[in-house]
Short mmCIF file of C-alpha atoms and ligand atoms in Angstrom, two decimals:
data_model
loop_
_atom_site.label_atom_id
_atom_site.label_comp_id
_atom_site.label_asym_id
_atom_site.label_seq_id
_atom_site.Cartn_x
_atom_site.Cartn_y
_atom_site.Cartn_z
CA UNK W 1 57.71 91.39 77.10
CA UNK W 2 58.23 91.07 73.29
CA UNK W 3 56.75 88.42 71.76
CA UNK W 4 59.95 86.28 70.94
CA UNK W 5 61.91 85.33 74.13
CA UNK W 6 64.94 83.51 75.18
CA UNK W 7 63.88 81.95 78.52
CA UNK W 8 66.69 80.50 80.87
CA UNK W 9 65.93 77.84 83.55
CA UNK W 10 63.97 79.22 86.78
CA UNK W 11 66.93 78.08 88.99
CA UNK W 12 69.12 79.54 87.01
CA UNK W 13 72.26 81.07 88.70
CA UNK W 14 73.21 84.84 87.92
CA UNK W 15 75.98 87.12 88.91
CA UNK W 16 79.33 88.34 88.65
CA UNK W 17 83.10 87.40 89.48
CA UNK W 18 85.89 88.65 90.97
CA UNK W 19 88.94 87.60 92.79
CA UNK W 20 90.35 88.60 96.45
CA UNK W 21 93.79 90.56 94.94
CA UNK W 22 92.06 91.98 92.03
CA UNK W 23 89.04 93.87 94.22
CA UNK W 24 90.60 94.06 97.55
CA UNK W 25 93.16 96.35 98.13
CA UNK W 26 96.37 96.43 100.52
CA UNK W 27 97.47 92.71 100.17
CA UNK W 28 101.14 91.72 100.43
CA UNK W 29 101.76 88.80 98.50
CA UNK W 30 103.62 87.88 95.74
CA UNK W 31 102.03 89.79 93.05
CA UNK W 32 102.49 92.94 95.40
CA UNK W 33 105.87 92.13 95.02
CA UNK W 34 105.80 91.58 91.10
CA UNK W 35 103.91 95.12 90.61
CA UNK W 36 107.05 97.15 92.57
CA UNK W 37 109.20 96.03 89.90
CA UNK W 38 109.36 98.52 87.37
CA UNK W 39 108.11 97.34 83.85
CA UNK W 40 106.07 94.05 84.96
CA UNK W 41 102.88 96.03 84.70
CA UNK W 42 101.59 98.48 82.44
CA UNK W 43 101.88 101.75 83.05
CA UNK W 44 103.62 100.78 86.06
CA UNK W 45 100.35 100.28 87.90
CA UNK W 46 99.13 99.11 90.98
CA UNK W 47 96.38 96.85 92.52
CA UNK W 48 96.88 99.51 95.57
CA UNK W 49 93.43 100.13 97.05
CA UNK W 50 92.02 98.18 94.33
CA UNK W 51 88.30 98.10 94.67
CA UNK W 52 88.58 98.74 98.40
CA UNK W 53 86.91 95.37 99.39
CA UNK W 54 88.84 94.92 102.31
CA UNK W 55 87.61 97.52 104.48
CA UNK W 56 83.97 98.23 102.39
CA UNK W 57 83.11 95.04 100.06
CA UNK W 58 79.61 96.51 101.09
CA UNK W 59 79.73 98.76 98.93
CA UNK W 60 79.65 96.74 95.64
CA UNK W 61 77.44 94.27 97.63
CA UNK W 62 74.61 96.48 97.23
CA UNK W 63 75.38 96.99 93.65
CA UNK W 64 74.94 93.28 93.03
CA UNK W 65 71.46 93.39 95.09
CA UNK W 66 70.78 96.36 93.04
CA UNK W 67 71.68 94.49 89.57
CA UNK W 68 69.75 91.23 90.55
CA UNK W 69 72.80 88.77 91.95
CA UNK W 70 71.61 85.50 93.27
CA UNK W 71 74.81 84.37 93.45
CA UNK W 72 78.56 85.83 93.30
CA UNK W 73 81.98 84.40 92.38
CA UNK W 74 85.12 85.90 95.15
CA UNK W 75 88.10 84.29 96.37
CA UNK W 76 90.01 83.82 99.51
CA UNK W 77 93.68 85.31 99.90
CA UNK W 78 95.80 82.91 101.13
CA UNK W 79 98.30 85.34 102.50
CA UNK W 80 95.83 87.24 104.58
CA UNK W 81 94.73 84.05 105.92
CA UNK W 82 98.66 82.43 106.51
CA UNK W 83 100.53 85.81 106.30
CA UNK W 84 103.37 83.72 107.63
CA UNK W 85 103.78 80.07 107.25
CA UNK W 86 101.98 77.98 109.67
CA UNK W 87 100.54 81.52 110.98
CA UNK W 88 96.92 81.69 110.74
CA UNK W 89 95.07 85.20 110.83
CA UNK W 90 91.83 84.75 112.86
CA UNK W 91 90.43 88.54 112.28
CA UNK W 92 91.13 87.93 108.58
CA UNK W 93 88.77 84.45 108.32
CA UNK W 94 86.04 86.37 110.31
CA UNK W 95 86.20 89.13 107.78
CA UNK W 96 86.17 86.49 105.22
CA UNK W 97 82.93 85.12 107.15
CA UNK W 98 81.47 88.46 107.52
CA UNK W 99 81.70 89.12 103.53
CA UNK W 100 79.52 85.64 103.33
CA UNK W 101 77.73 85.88 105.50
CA UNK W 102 76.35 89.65 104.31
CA UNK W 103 76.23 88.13 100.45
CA UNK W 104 73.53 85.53 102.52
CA UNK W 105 71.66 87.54 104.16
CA UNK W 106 70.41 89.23 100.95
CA UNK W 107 69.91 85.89 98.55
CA UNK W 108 73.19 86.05 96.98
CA UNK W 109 74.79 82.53 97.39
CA UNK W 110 78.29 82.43 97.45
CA UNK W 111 80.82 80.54 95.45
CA UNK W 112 84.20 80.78 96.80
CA UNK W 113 87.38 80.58 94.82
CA UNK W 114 90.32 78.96 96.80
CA UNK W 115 93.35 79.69 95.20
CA UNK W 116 93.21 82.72 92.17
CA UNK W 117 96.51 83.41 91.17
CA UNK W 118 97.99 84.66 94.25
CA UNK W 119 100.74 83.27 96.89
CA UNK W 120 101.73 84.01 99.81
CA UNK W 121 105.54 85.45 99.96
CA UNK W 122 106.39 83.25 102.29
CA UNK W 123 105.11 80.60 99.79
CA UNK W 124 107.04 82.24 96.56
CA UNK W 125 109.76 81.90 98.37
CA UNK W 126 109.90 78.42 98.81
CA UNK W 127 109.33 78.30 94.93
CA UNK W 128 105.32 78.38 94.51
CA UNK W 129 103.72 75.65 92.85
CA UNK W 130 107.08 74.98 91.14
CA UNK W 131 107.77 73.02 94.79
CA UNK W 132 105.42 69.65 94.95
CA UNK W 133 105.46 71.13 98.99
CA UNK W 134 103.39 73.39 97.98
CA UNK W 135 100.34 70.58 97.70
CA UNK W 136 100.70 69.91 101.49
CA UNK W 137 101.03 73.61 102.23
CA UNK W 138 97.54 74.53 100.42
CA UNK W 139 95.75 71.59 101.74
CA UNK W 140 96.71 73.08 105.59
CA UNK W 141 95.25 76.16 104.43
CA UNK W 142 92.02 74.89 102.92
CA UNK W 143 91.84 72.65 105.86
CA UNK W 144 91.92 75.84 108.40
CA UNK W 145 89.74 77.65 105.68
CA UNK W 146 86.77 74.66 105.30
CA UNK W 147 86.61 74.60 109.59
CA UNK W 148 86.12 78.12 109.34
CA UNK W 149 83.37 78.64 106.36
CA UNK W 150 82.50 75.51 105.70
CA UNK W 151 78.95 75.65 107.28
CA UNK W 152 78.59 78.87 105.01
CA UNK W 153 79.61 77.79 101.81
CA UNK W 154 77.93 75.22 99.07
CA UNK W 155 79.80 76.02 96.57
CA UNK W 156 83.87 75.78 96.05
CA UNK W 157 86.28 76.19 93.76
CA UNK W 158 89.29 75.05 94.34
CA UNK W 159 92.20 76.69 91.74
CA UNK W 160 91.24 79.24 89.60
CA UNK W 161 92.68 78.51 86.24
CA UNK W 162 95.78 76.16 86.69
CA UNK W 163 96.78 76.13 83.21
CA UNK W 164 96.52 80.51 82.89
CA UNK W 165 98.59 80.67 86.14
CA UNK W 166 101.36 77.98 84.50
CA UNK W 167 101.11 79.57 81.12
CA UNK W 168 101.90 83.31 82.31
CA UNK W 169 104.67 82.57 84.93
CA UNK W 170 106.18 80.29 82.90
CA UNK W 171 106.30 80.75 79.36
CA UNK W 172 104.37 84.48 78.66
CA UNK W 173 106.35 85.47 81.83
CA UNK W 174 103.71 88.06 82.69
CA UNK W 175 102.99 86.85 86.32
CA UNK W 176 105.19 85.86 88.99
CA UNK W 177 107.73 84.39 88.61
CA UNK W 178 108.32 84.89 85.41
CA UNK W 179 110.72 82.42 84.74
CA UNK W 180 110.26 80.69 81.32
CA UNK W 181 110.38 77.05 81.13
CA UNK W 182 108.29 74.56 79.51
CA UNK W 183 109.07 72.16 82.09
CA UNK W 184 108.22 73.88 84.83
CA UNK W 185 105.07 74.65 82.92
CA UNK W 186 103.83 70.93 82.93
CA UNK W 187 105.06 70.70 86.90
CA UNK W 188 103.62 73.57 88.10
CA UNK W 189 100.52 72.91 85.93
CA UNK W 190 100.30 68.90 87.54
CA UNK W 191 101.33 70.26 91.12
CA UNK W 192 97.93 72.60 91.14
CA UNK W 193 95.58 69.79 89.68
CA UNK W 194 97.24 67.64 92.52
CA UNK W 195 96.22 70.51 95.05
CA UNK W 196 92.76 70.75 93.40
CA UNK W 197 92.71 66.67 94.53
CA UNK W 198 94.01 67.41 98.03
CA UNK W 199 91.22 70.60 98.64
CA UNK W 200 88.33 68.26 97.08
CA UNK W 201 88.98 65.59 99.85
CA UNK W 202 89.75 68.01 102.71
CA UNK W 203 86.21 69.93 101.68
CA UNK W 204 84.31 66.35 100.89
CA UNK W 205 85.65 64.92 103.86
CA UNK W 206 83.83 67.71 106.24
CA UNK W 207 81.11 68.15 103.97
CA UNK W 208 79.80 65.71 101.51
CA UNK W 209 76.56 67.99 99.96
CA UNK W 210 79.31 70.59 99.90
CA UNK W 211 79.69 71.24 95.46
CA UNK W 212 83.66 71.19 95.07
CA UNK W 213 84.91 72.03 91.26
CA UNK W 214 87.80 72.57 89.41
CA UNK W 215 88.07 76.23 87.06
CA UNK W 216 89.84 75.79 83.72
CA UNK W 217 89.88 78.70 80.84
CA UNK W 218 89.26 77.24 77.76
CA UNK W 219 90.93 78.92 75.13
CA UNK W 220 89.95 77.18 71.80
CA UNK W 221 92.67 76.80 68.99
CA UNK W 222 91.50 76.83 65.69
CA UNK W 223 94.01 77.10 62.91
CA UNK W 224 94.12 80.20 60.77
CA UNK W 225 94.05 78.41 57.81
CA UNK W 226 91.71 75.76 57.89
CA UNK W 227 93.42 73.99 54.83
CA UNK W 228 97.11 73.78 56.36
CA UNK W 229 98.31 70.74 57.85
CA UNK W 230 100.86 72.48 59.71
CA UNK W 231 97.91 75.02 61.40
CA UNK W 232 95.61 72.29 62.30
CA UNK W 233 98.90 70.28 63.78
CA UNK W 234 99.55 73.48 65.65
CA UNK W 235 95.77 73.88 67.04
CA UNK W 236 95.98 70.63 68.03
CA UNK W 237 99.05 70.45 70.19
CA UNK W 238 98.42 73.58 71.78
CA UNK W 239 94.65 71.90 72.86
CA UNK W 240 96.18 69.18 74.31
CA UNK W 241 98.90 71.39 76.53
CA UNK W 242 96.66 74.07 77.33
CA UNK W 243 93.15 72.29 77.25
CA UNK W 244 93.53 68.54 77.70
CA UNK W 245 95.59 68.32 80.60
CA UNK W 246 93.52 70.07 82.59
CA UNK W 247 90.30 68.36 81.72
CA UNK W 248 91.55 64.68 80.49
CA UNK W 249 92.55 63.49 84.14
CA UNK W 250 88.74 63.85 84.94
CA UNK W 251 87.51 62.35 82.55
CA UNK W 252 90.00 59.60 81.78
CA UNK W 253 92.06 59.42 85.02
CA UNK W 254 94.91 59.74 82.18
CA UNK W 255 96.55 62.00 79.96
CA UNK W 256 95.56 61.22 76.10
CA UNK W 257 98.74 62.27 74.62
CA UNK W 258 102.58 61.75 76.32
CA UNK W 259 103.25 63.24 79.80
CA UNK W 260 105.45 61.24 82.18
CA UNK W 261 104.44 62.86 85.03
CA UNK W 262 102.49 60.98 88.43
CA UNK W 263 100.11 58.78 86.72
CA UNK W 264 98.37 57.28 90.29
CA UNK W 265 97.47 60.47 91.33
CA UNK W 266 96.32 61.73 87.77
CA UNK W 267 94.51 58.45 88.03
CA UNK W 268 92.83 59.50 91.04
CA UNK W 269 91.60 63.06 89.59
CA UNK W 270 88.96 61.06 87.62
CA UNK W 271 85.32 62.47 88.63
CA UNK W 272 87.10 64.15 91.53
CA UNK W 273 85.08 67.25 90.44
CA UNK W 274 81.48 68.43 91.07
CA UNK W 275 80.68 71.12 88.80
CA UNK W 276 83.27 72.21 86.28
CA UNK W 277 83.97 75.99 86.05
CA UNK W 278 84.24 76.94 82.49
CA UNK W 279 86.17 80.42 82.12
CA UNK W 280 84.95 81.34 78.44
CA UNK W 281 86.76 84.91 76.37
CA UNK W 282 88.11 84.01 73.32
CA UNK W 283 89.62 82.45 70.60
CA UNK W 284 93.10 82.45 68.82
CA UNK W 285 93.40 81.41 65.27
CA UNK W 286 96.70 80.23 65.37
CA UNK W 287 99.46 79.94 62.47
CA UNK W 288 102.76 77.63 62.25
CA UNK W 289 105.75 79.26 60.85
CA UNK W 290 109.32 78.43 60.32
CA UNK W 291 112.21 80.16 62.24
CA UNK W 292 113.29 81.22 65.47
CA UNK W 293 111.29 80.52 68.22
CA UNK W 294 110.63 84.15 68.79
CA UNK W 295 109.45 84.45 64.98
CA UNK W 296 107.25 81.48 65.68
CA UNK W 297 106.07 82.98 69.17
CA UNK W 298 105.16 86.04 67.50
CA UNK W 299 103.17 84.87 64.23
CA UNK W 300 101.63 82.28 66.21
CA UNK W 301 98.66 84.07 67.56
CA UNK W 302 95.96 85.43 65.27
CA UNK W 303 92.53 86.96 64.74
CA UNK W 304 90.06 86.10 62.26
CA UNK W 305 90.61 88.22 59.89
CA UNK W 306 87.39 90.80 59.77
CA UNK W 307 86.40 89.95 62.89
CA UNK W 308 85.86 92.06 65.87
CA UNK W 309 88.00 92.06 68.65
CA UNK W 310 87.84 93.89 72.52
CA UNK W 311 90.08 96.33 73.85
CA UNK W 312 94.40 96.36 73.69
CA UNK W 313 96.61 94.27 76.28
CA UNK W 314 99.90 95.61 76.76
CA UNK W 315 101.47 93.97 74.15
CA UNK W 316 99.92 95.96 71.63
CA UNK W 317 97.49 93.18 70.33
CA UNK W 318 93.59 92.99 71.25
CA UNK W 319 92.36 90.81 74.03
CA UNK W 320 90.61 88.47 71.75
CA UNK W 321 88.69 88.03 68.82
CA UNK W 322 84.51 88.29 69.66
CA UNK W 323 83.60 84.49 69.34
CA UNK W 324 80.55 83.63 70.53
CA UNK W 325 79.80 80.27 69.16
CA UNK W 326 83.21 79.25 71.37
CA UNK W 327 80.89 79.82 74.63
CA UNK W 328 79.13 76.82 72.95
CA UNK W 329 81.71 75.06 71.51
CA UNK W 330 83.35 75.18 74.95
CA UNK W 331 80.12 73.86 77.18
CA UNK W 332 80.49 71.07 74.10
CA UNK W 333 83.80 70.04 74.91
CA UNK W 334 83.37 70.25 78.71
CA UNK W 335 80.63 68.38 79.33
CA UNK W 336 82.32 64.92 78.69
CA UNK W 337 83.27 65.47 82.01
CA UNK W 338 79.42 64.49 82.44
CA UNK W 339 78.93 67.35 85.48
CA UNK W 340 76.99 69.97 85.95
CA UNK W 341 79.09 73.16 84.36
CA UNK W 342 79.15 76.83 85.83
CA UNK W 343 80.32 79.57 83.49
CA UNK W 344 82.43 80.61 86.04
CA UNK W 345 83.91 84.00 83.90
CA UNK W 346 83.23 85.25 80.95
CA UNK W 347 83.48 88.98 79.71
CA UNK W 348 85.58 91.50 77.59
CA UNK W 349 87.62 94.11 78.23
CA UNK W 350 85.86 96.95 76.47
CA UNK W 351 86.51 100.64 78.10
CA UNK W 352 83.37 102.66 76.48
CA UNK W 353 81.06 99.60 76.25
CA UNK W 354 80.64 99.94 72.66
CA UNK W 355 80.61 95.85 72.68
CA UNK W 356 79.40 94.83 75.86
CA UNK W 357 75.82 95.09 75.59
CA UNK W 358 75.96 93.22 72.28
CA UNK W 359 78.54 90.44 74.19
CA UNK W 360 75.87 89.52 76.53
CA UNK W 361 73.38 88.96 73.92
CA UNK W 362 75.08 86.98 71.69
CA UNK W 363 77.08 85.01 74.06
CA UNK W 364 74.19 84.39 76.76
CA UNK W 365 72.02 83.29 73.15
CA UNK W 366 74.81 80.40 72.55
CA UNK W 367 74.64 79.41 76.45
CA UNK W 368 70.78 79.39 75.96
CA UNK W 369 71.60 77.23 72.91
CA UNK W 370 73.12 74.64 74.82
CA UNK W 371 70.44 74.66 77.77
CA UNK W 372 67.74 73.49 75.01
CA UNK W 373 69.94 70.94 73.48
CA UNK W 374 70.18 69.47 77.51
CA UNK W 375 73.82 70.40 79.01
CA UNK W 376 73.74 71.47 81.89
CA UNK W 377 74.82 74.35 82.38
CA UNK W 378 73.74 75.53 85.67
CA UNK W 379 74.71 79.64 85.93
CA UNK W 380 77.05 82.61 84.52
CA UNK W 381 78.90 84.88 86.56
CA UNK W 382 80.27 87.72 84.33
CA UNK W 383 83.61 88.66 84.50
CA UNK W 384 83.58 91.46 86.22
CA UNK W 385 81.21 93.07 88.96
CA UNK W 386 83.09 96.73 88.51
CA UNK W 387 86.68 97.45 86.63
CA UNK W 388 89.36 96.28 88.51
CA UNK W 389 92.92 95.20 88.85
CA UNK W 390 93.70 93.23 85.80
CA UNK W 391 96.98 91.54 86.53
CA UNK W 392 99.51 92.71 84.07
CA UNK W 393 97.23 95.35 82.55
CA UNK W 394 97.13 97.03 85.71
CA UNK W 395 93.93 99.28 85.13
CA UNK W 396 93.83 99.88 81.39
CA UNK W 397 91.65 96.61 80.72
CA UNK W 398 88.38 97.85 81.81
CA UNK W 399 86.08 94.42 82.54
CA UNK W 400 83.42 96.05 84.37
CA UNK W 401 79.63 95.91 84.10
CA UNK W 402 80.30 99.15 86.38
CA UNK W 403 82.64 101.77 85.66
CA UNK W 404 85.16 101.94 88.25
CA UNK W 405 87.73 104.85 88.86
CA UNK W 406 90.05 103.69 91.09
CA UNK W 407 91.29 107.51 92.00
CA UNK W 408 87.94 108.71 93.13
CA UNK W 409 86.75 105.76 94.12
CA UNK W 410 83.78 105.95 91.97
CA UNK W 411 81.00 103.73 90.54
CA UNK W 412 78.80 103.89 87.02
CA UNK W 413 76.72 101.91 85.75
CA UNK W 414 77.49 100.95 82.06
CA UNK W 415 74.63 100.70 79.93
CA UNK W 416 75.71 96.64 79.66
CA UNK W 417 75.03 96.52 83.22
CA UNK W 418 71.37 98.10 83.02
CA UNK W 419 71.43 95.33 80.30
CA UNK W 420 72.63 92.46 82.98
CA UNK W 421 70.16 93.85 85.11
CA UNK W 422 67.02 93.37 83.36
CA UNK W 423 67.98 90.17 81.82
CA UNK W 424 68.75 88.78 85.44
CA UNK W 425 65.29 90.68 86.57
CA UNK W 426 63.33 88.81 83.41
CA UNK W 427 65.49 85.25 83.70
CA UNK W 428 64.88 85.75 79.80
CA UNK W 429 66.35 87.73 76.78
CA UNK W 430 63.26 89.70 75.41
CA UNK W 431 62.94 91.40 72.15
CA UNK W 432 62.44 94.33 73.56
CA UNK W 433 66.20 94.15 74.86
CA UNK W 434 67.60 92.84 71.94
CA UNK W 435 65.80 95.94 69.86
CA UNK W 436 66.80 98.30 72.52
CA UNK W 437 70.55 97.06 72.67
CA UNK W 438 71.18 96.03 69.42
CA UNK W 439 68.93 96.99 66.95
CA UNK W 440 70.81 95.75 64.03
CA UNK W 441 70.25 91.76 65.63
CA UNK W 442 66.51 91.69 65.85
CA UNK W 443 65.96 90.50 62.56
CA UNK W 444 67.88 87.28 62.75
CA UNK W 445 68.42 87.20 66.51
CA UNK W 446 65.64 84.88 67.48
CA UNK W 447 65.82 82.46 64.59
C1 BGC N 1 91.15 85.43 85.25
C2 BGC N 1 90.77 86.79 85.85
C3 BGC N 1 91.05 87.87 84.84
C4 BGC N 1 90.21 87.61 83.61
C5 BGC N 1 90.29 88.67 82.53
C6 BGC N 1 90.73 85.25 83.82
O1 BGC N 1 91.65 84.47 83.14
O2 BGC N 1 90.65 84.40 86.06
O3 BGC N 1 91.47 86.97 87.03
O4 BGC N 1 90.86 89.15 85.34
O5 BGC N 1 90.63 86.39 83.04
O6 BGC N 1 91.52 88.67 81.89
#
């Protein structure tokens, strides 16, 4: 070891993500349906065979062992479990057991992600989360889910993201449904933290050690020009509608700012989590303008200037701007929900892995930041294990820690993931790493 080291908690909790559709392979559900039609994915991709989970998660299972996992991030999918309403699959929940029970045997403690994007048809159909049904539908499939795993599993998340899943099917219109409305935004948005409610009793209720949380993105908003009024206004509404509403009801049992929507059971939301899932990527520098709402739209998003940014989506901009102080920032903001907080993602789309290495250095530095100055920030899972499906992006983002080709099938270790690896092995960031990885940081890395 070097002499200067960054030295995480013993107990710390290490691993990757990933999420049922994105790594699995031959699902029907709704976003199967969204990728046949032409033009809603890039390059007209496919989640197809995806990672090939299904039939051989075993594969990447020994890839974790091999990189150090004591823990790893998945998710269920709903419509293999209820492929038909009221339907349940019992060969699908014992492969679901099986995948558990295999990440147990070999230290790796599951966390398991309840609801990540995807629907069953039979579900879309009926209008998704759009329909308040839909809370009564998901708690009789968490119900069937918890009596199934719920000796296996300690830690739960119920909905991945609510406010990502509102945001893109309802007013980016790259998911399903794709139908843009800022009303149905703030509906769809309340009916998931509503199902988060209904999935924390169901799980509490057969479990009470079982740790039940909510995951929420936080995207930070900071105005492009730090002297304009109508910037910071800007930053500021769009961290109430994308930020506060997810994390205000558990902390205040109340909106801060005007939304007429179900105040009893908003009310009831209050501490209703465990843990709090922090999704951490970026940061937009955002910029008001006058005109058309597309003109708006379009100027509204913005990089620091100078700064360095990850790989292209498909609409021709980058991913995000490289902000690593918003990893802190965001464990900041969090914790006034006063529980223990997971970085449940986090991660850059970066195909060569020109960036990685140096991500996981500077970002897992800020986290180490906020360990010494006492949050509690219990674990990381890094977005992802191996490339993989990335929603609208199809295959071009390239998340992996491993290099995945989804024709061949095959699997290559980036050099970040050597990185991962020996930080996970050490439970410390040595100098030795940091002059290996990033040469150009040692001077100033440890100050
Ligand atoms: C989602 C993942 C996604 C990742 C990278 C997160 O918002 O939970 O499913 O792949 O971002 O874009």
């Amino acid at each position: 070891m070097g002499e200067h080291v960054l030295e995480f908690p013993k107990d710390f909790f290490w691993g990757t993500a990933t999420s049922s559709h994105q790594v699995e392979g031959g699902n029907t559900n709704n976003w199967s349906q969204w990728e046949n039609i032409p033009g809603k994915i890039r390059n007209n991709d496919k989640s197809g065979n995806a990672c090939g989970w299904w039939e051989s998660m075993e594969v990447d299972l020994s890839l974790m062992k091999q990189m150090n996992h004591n823990t790893h991030r998945m998710s269920i999918e709903w419509s293999r479990i209820e492929p038909e309403e009221g339907k349940f699959n019992e060969a699908a929940i014992q492969r679901y057991k099986e995948m558990i029970r295999s990440l147990k045997d070999v230290g790796i403690e599951p966390m398991v992600t309840l609801h990540h994007f995807t629907n069953p048809i039979w579900l879309e159909n009926k209008g998704a989360w759009t329909n308040e049904a839909s809370i009564q539908y998901f708690k009789r499939y968490v119900t069937y889910v918890v009596e199934h795993l719920g000796d296996d599993v300690r830690l739960w998340c119920t909905i991945n993201e609510p406010e990502v899943y509102a945001v893109e099917g309802h007013m980016l219109c790259y998911y399903p449904p794709g139908k843009f409305s800022l009303a149905l935004y703030f509906s769809t948005t309340i009916n998931l933290l509503s199902a988060h409610l209904a999935a924390y009793e169901v799980i509490k209720a057969k479990n009470y050690a079982a740790q039940v949380g909510i995951v929420k993105n936080y995207q930070l908003f900071d105005p492009l020009d730090e002297n304009s009024f109508f910037d910071k206004l800007l930053a500021k509404f769009l961290d109430r509608y994308f930020n506060r509403i997810v994390i205000d009801p558990f902390v205040f049992g109340k909106f801060t700012f005007p939304l007429p929507y179900r105040k009893e059971e908003i009310a009831r939301l209050k501490g209703k989590t465990d843990f709090f899932g922090l999704n951490y990527y970026t940061r937009w520098r955002v910029k008001a303008t006058l005109g058309s709402p597309a003109t708006m739209l379009a100027n509204i998003f913005n990089i620091t200037p100078g700064a360095q940014v990850s790989d292209i989506t498909k609409d021709g901009n980058p991913y995000g701007e490289i902000y690593p102080e918003g990893i802190y920032r965001a464990i900041k903001i969090v914790s006034a929900i006063n529980k223990p907080i997971y970085i449940t993602e986090t991660g850059l789309p970066d195909a060569d892995d020109s960036r990685r290495p140096r991500f996981l250095l500077t970002h897992l530095r800020q986290v180490h930041k906020a360990i010494k100055e006492g949050f509690d920030v219990r674990g990381i899972y890094h977005w992802s294990l191996t490339d993989n499906f990335e929603w609208a992006d199809g295959w071009a983002l390239r998340f992996g820690l491993v290099a995945f080709d989804q024709n061949t099938g095959e699997r290559k270790m980036r050099a970040s993931g050597k990185l991962f690896c020996e930080i996970v092995k050490a439970g410390a960031i040595t100098q030795d790493m940091v002059k290996q990885y990033a040469p150009d940081m040692l001077s100033s890395y440890f100050e």
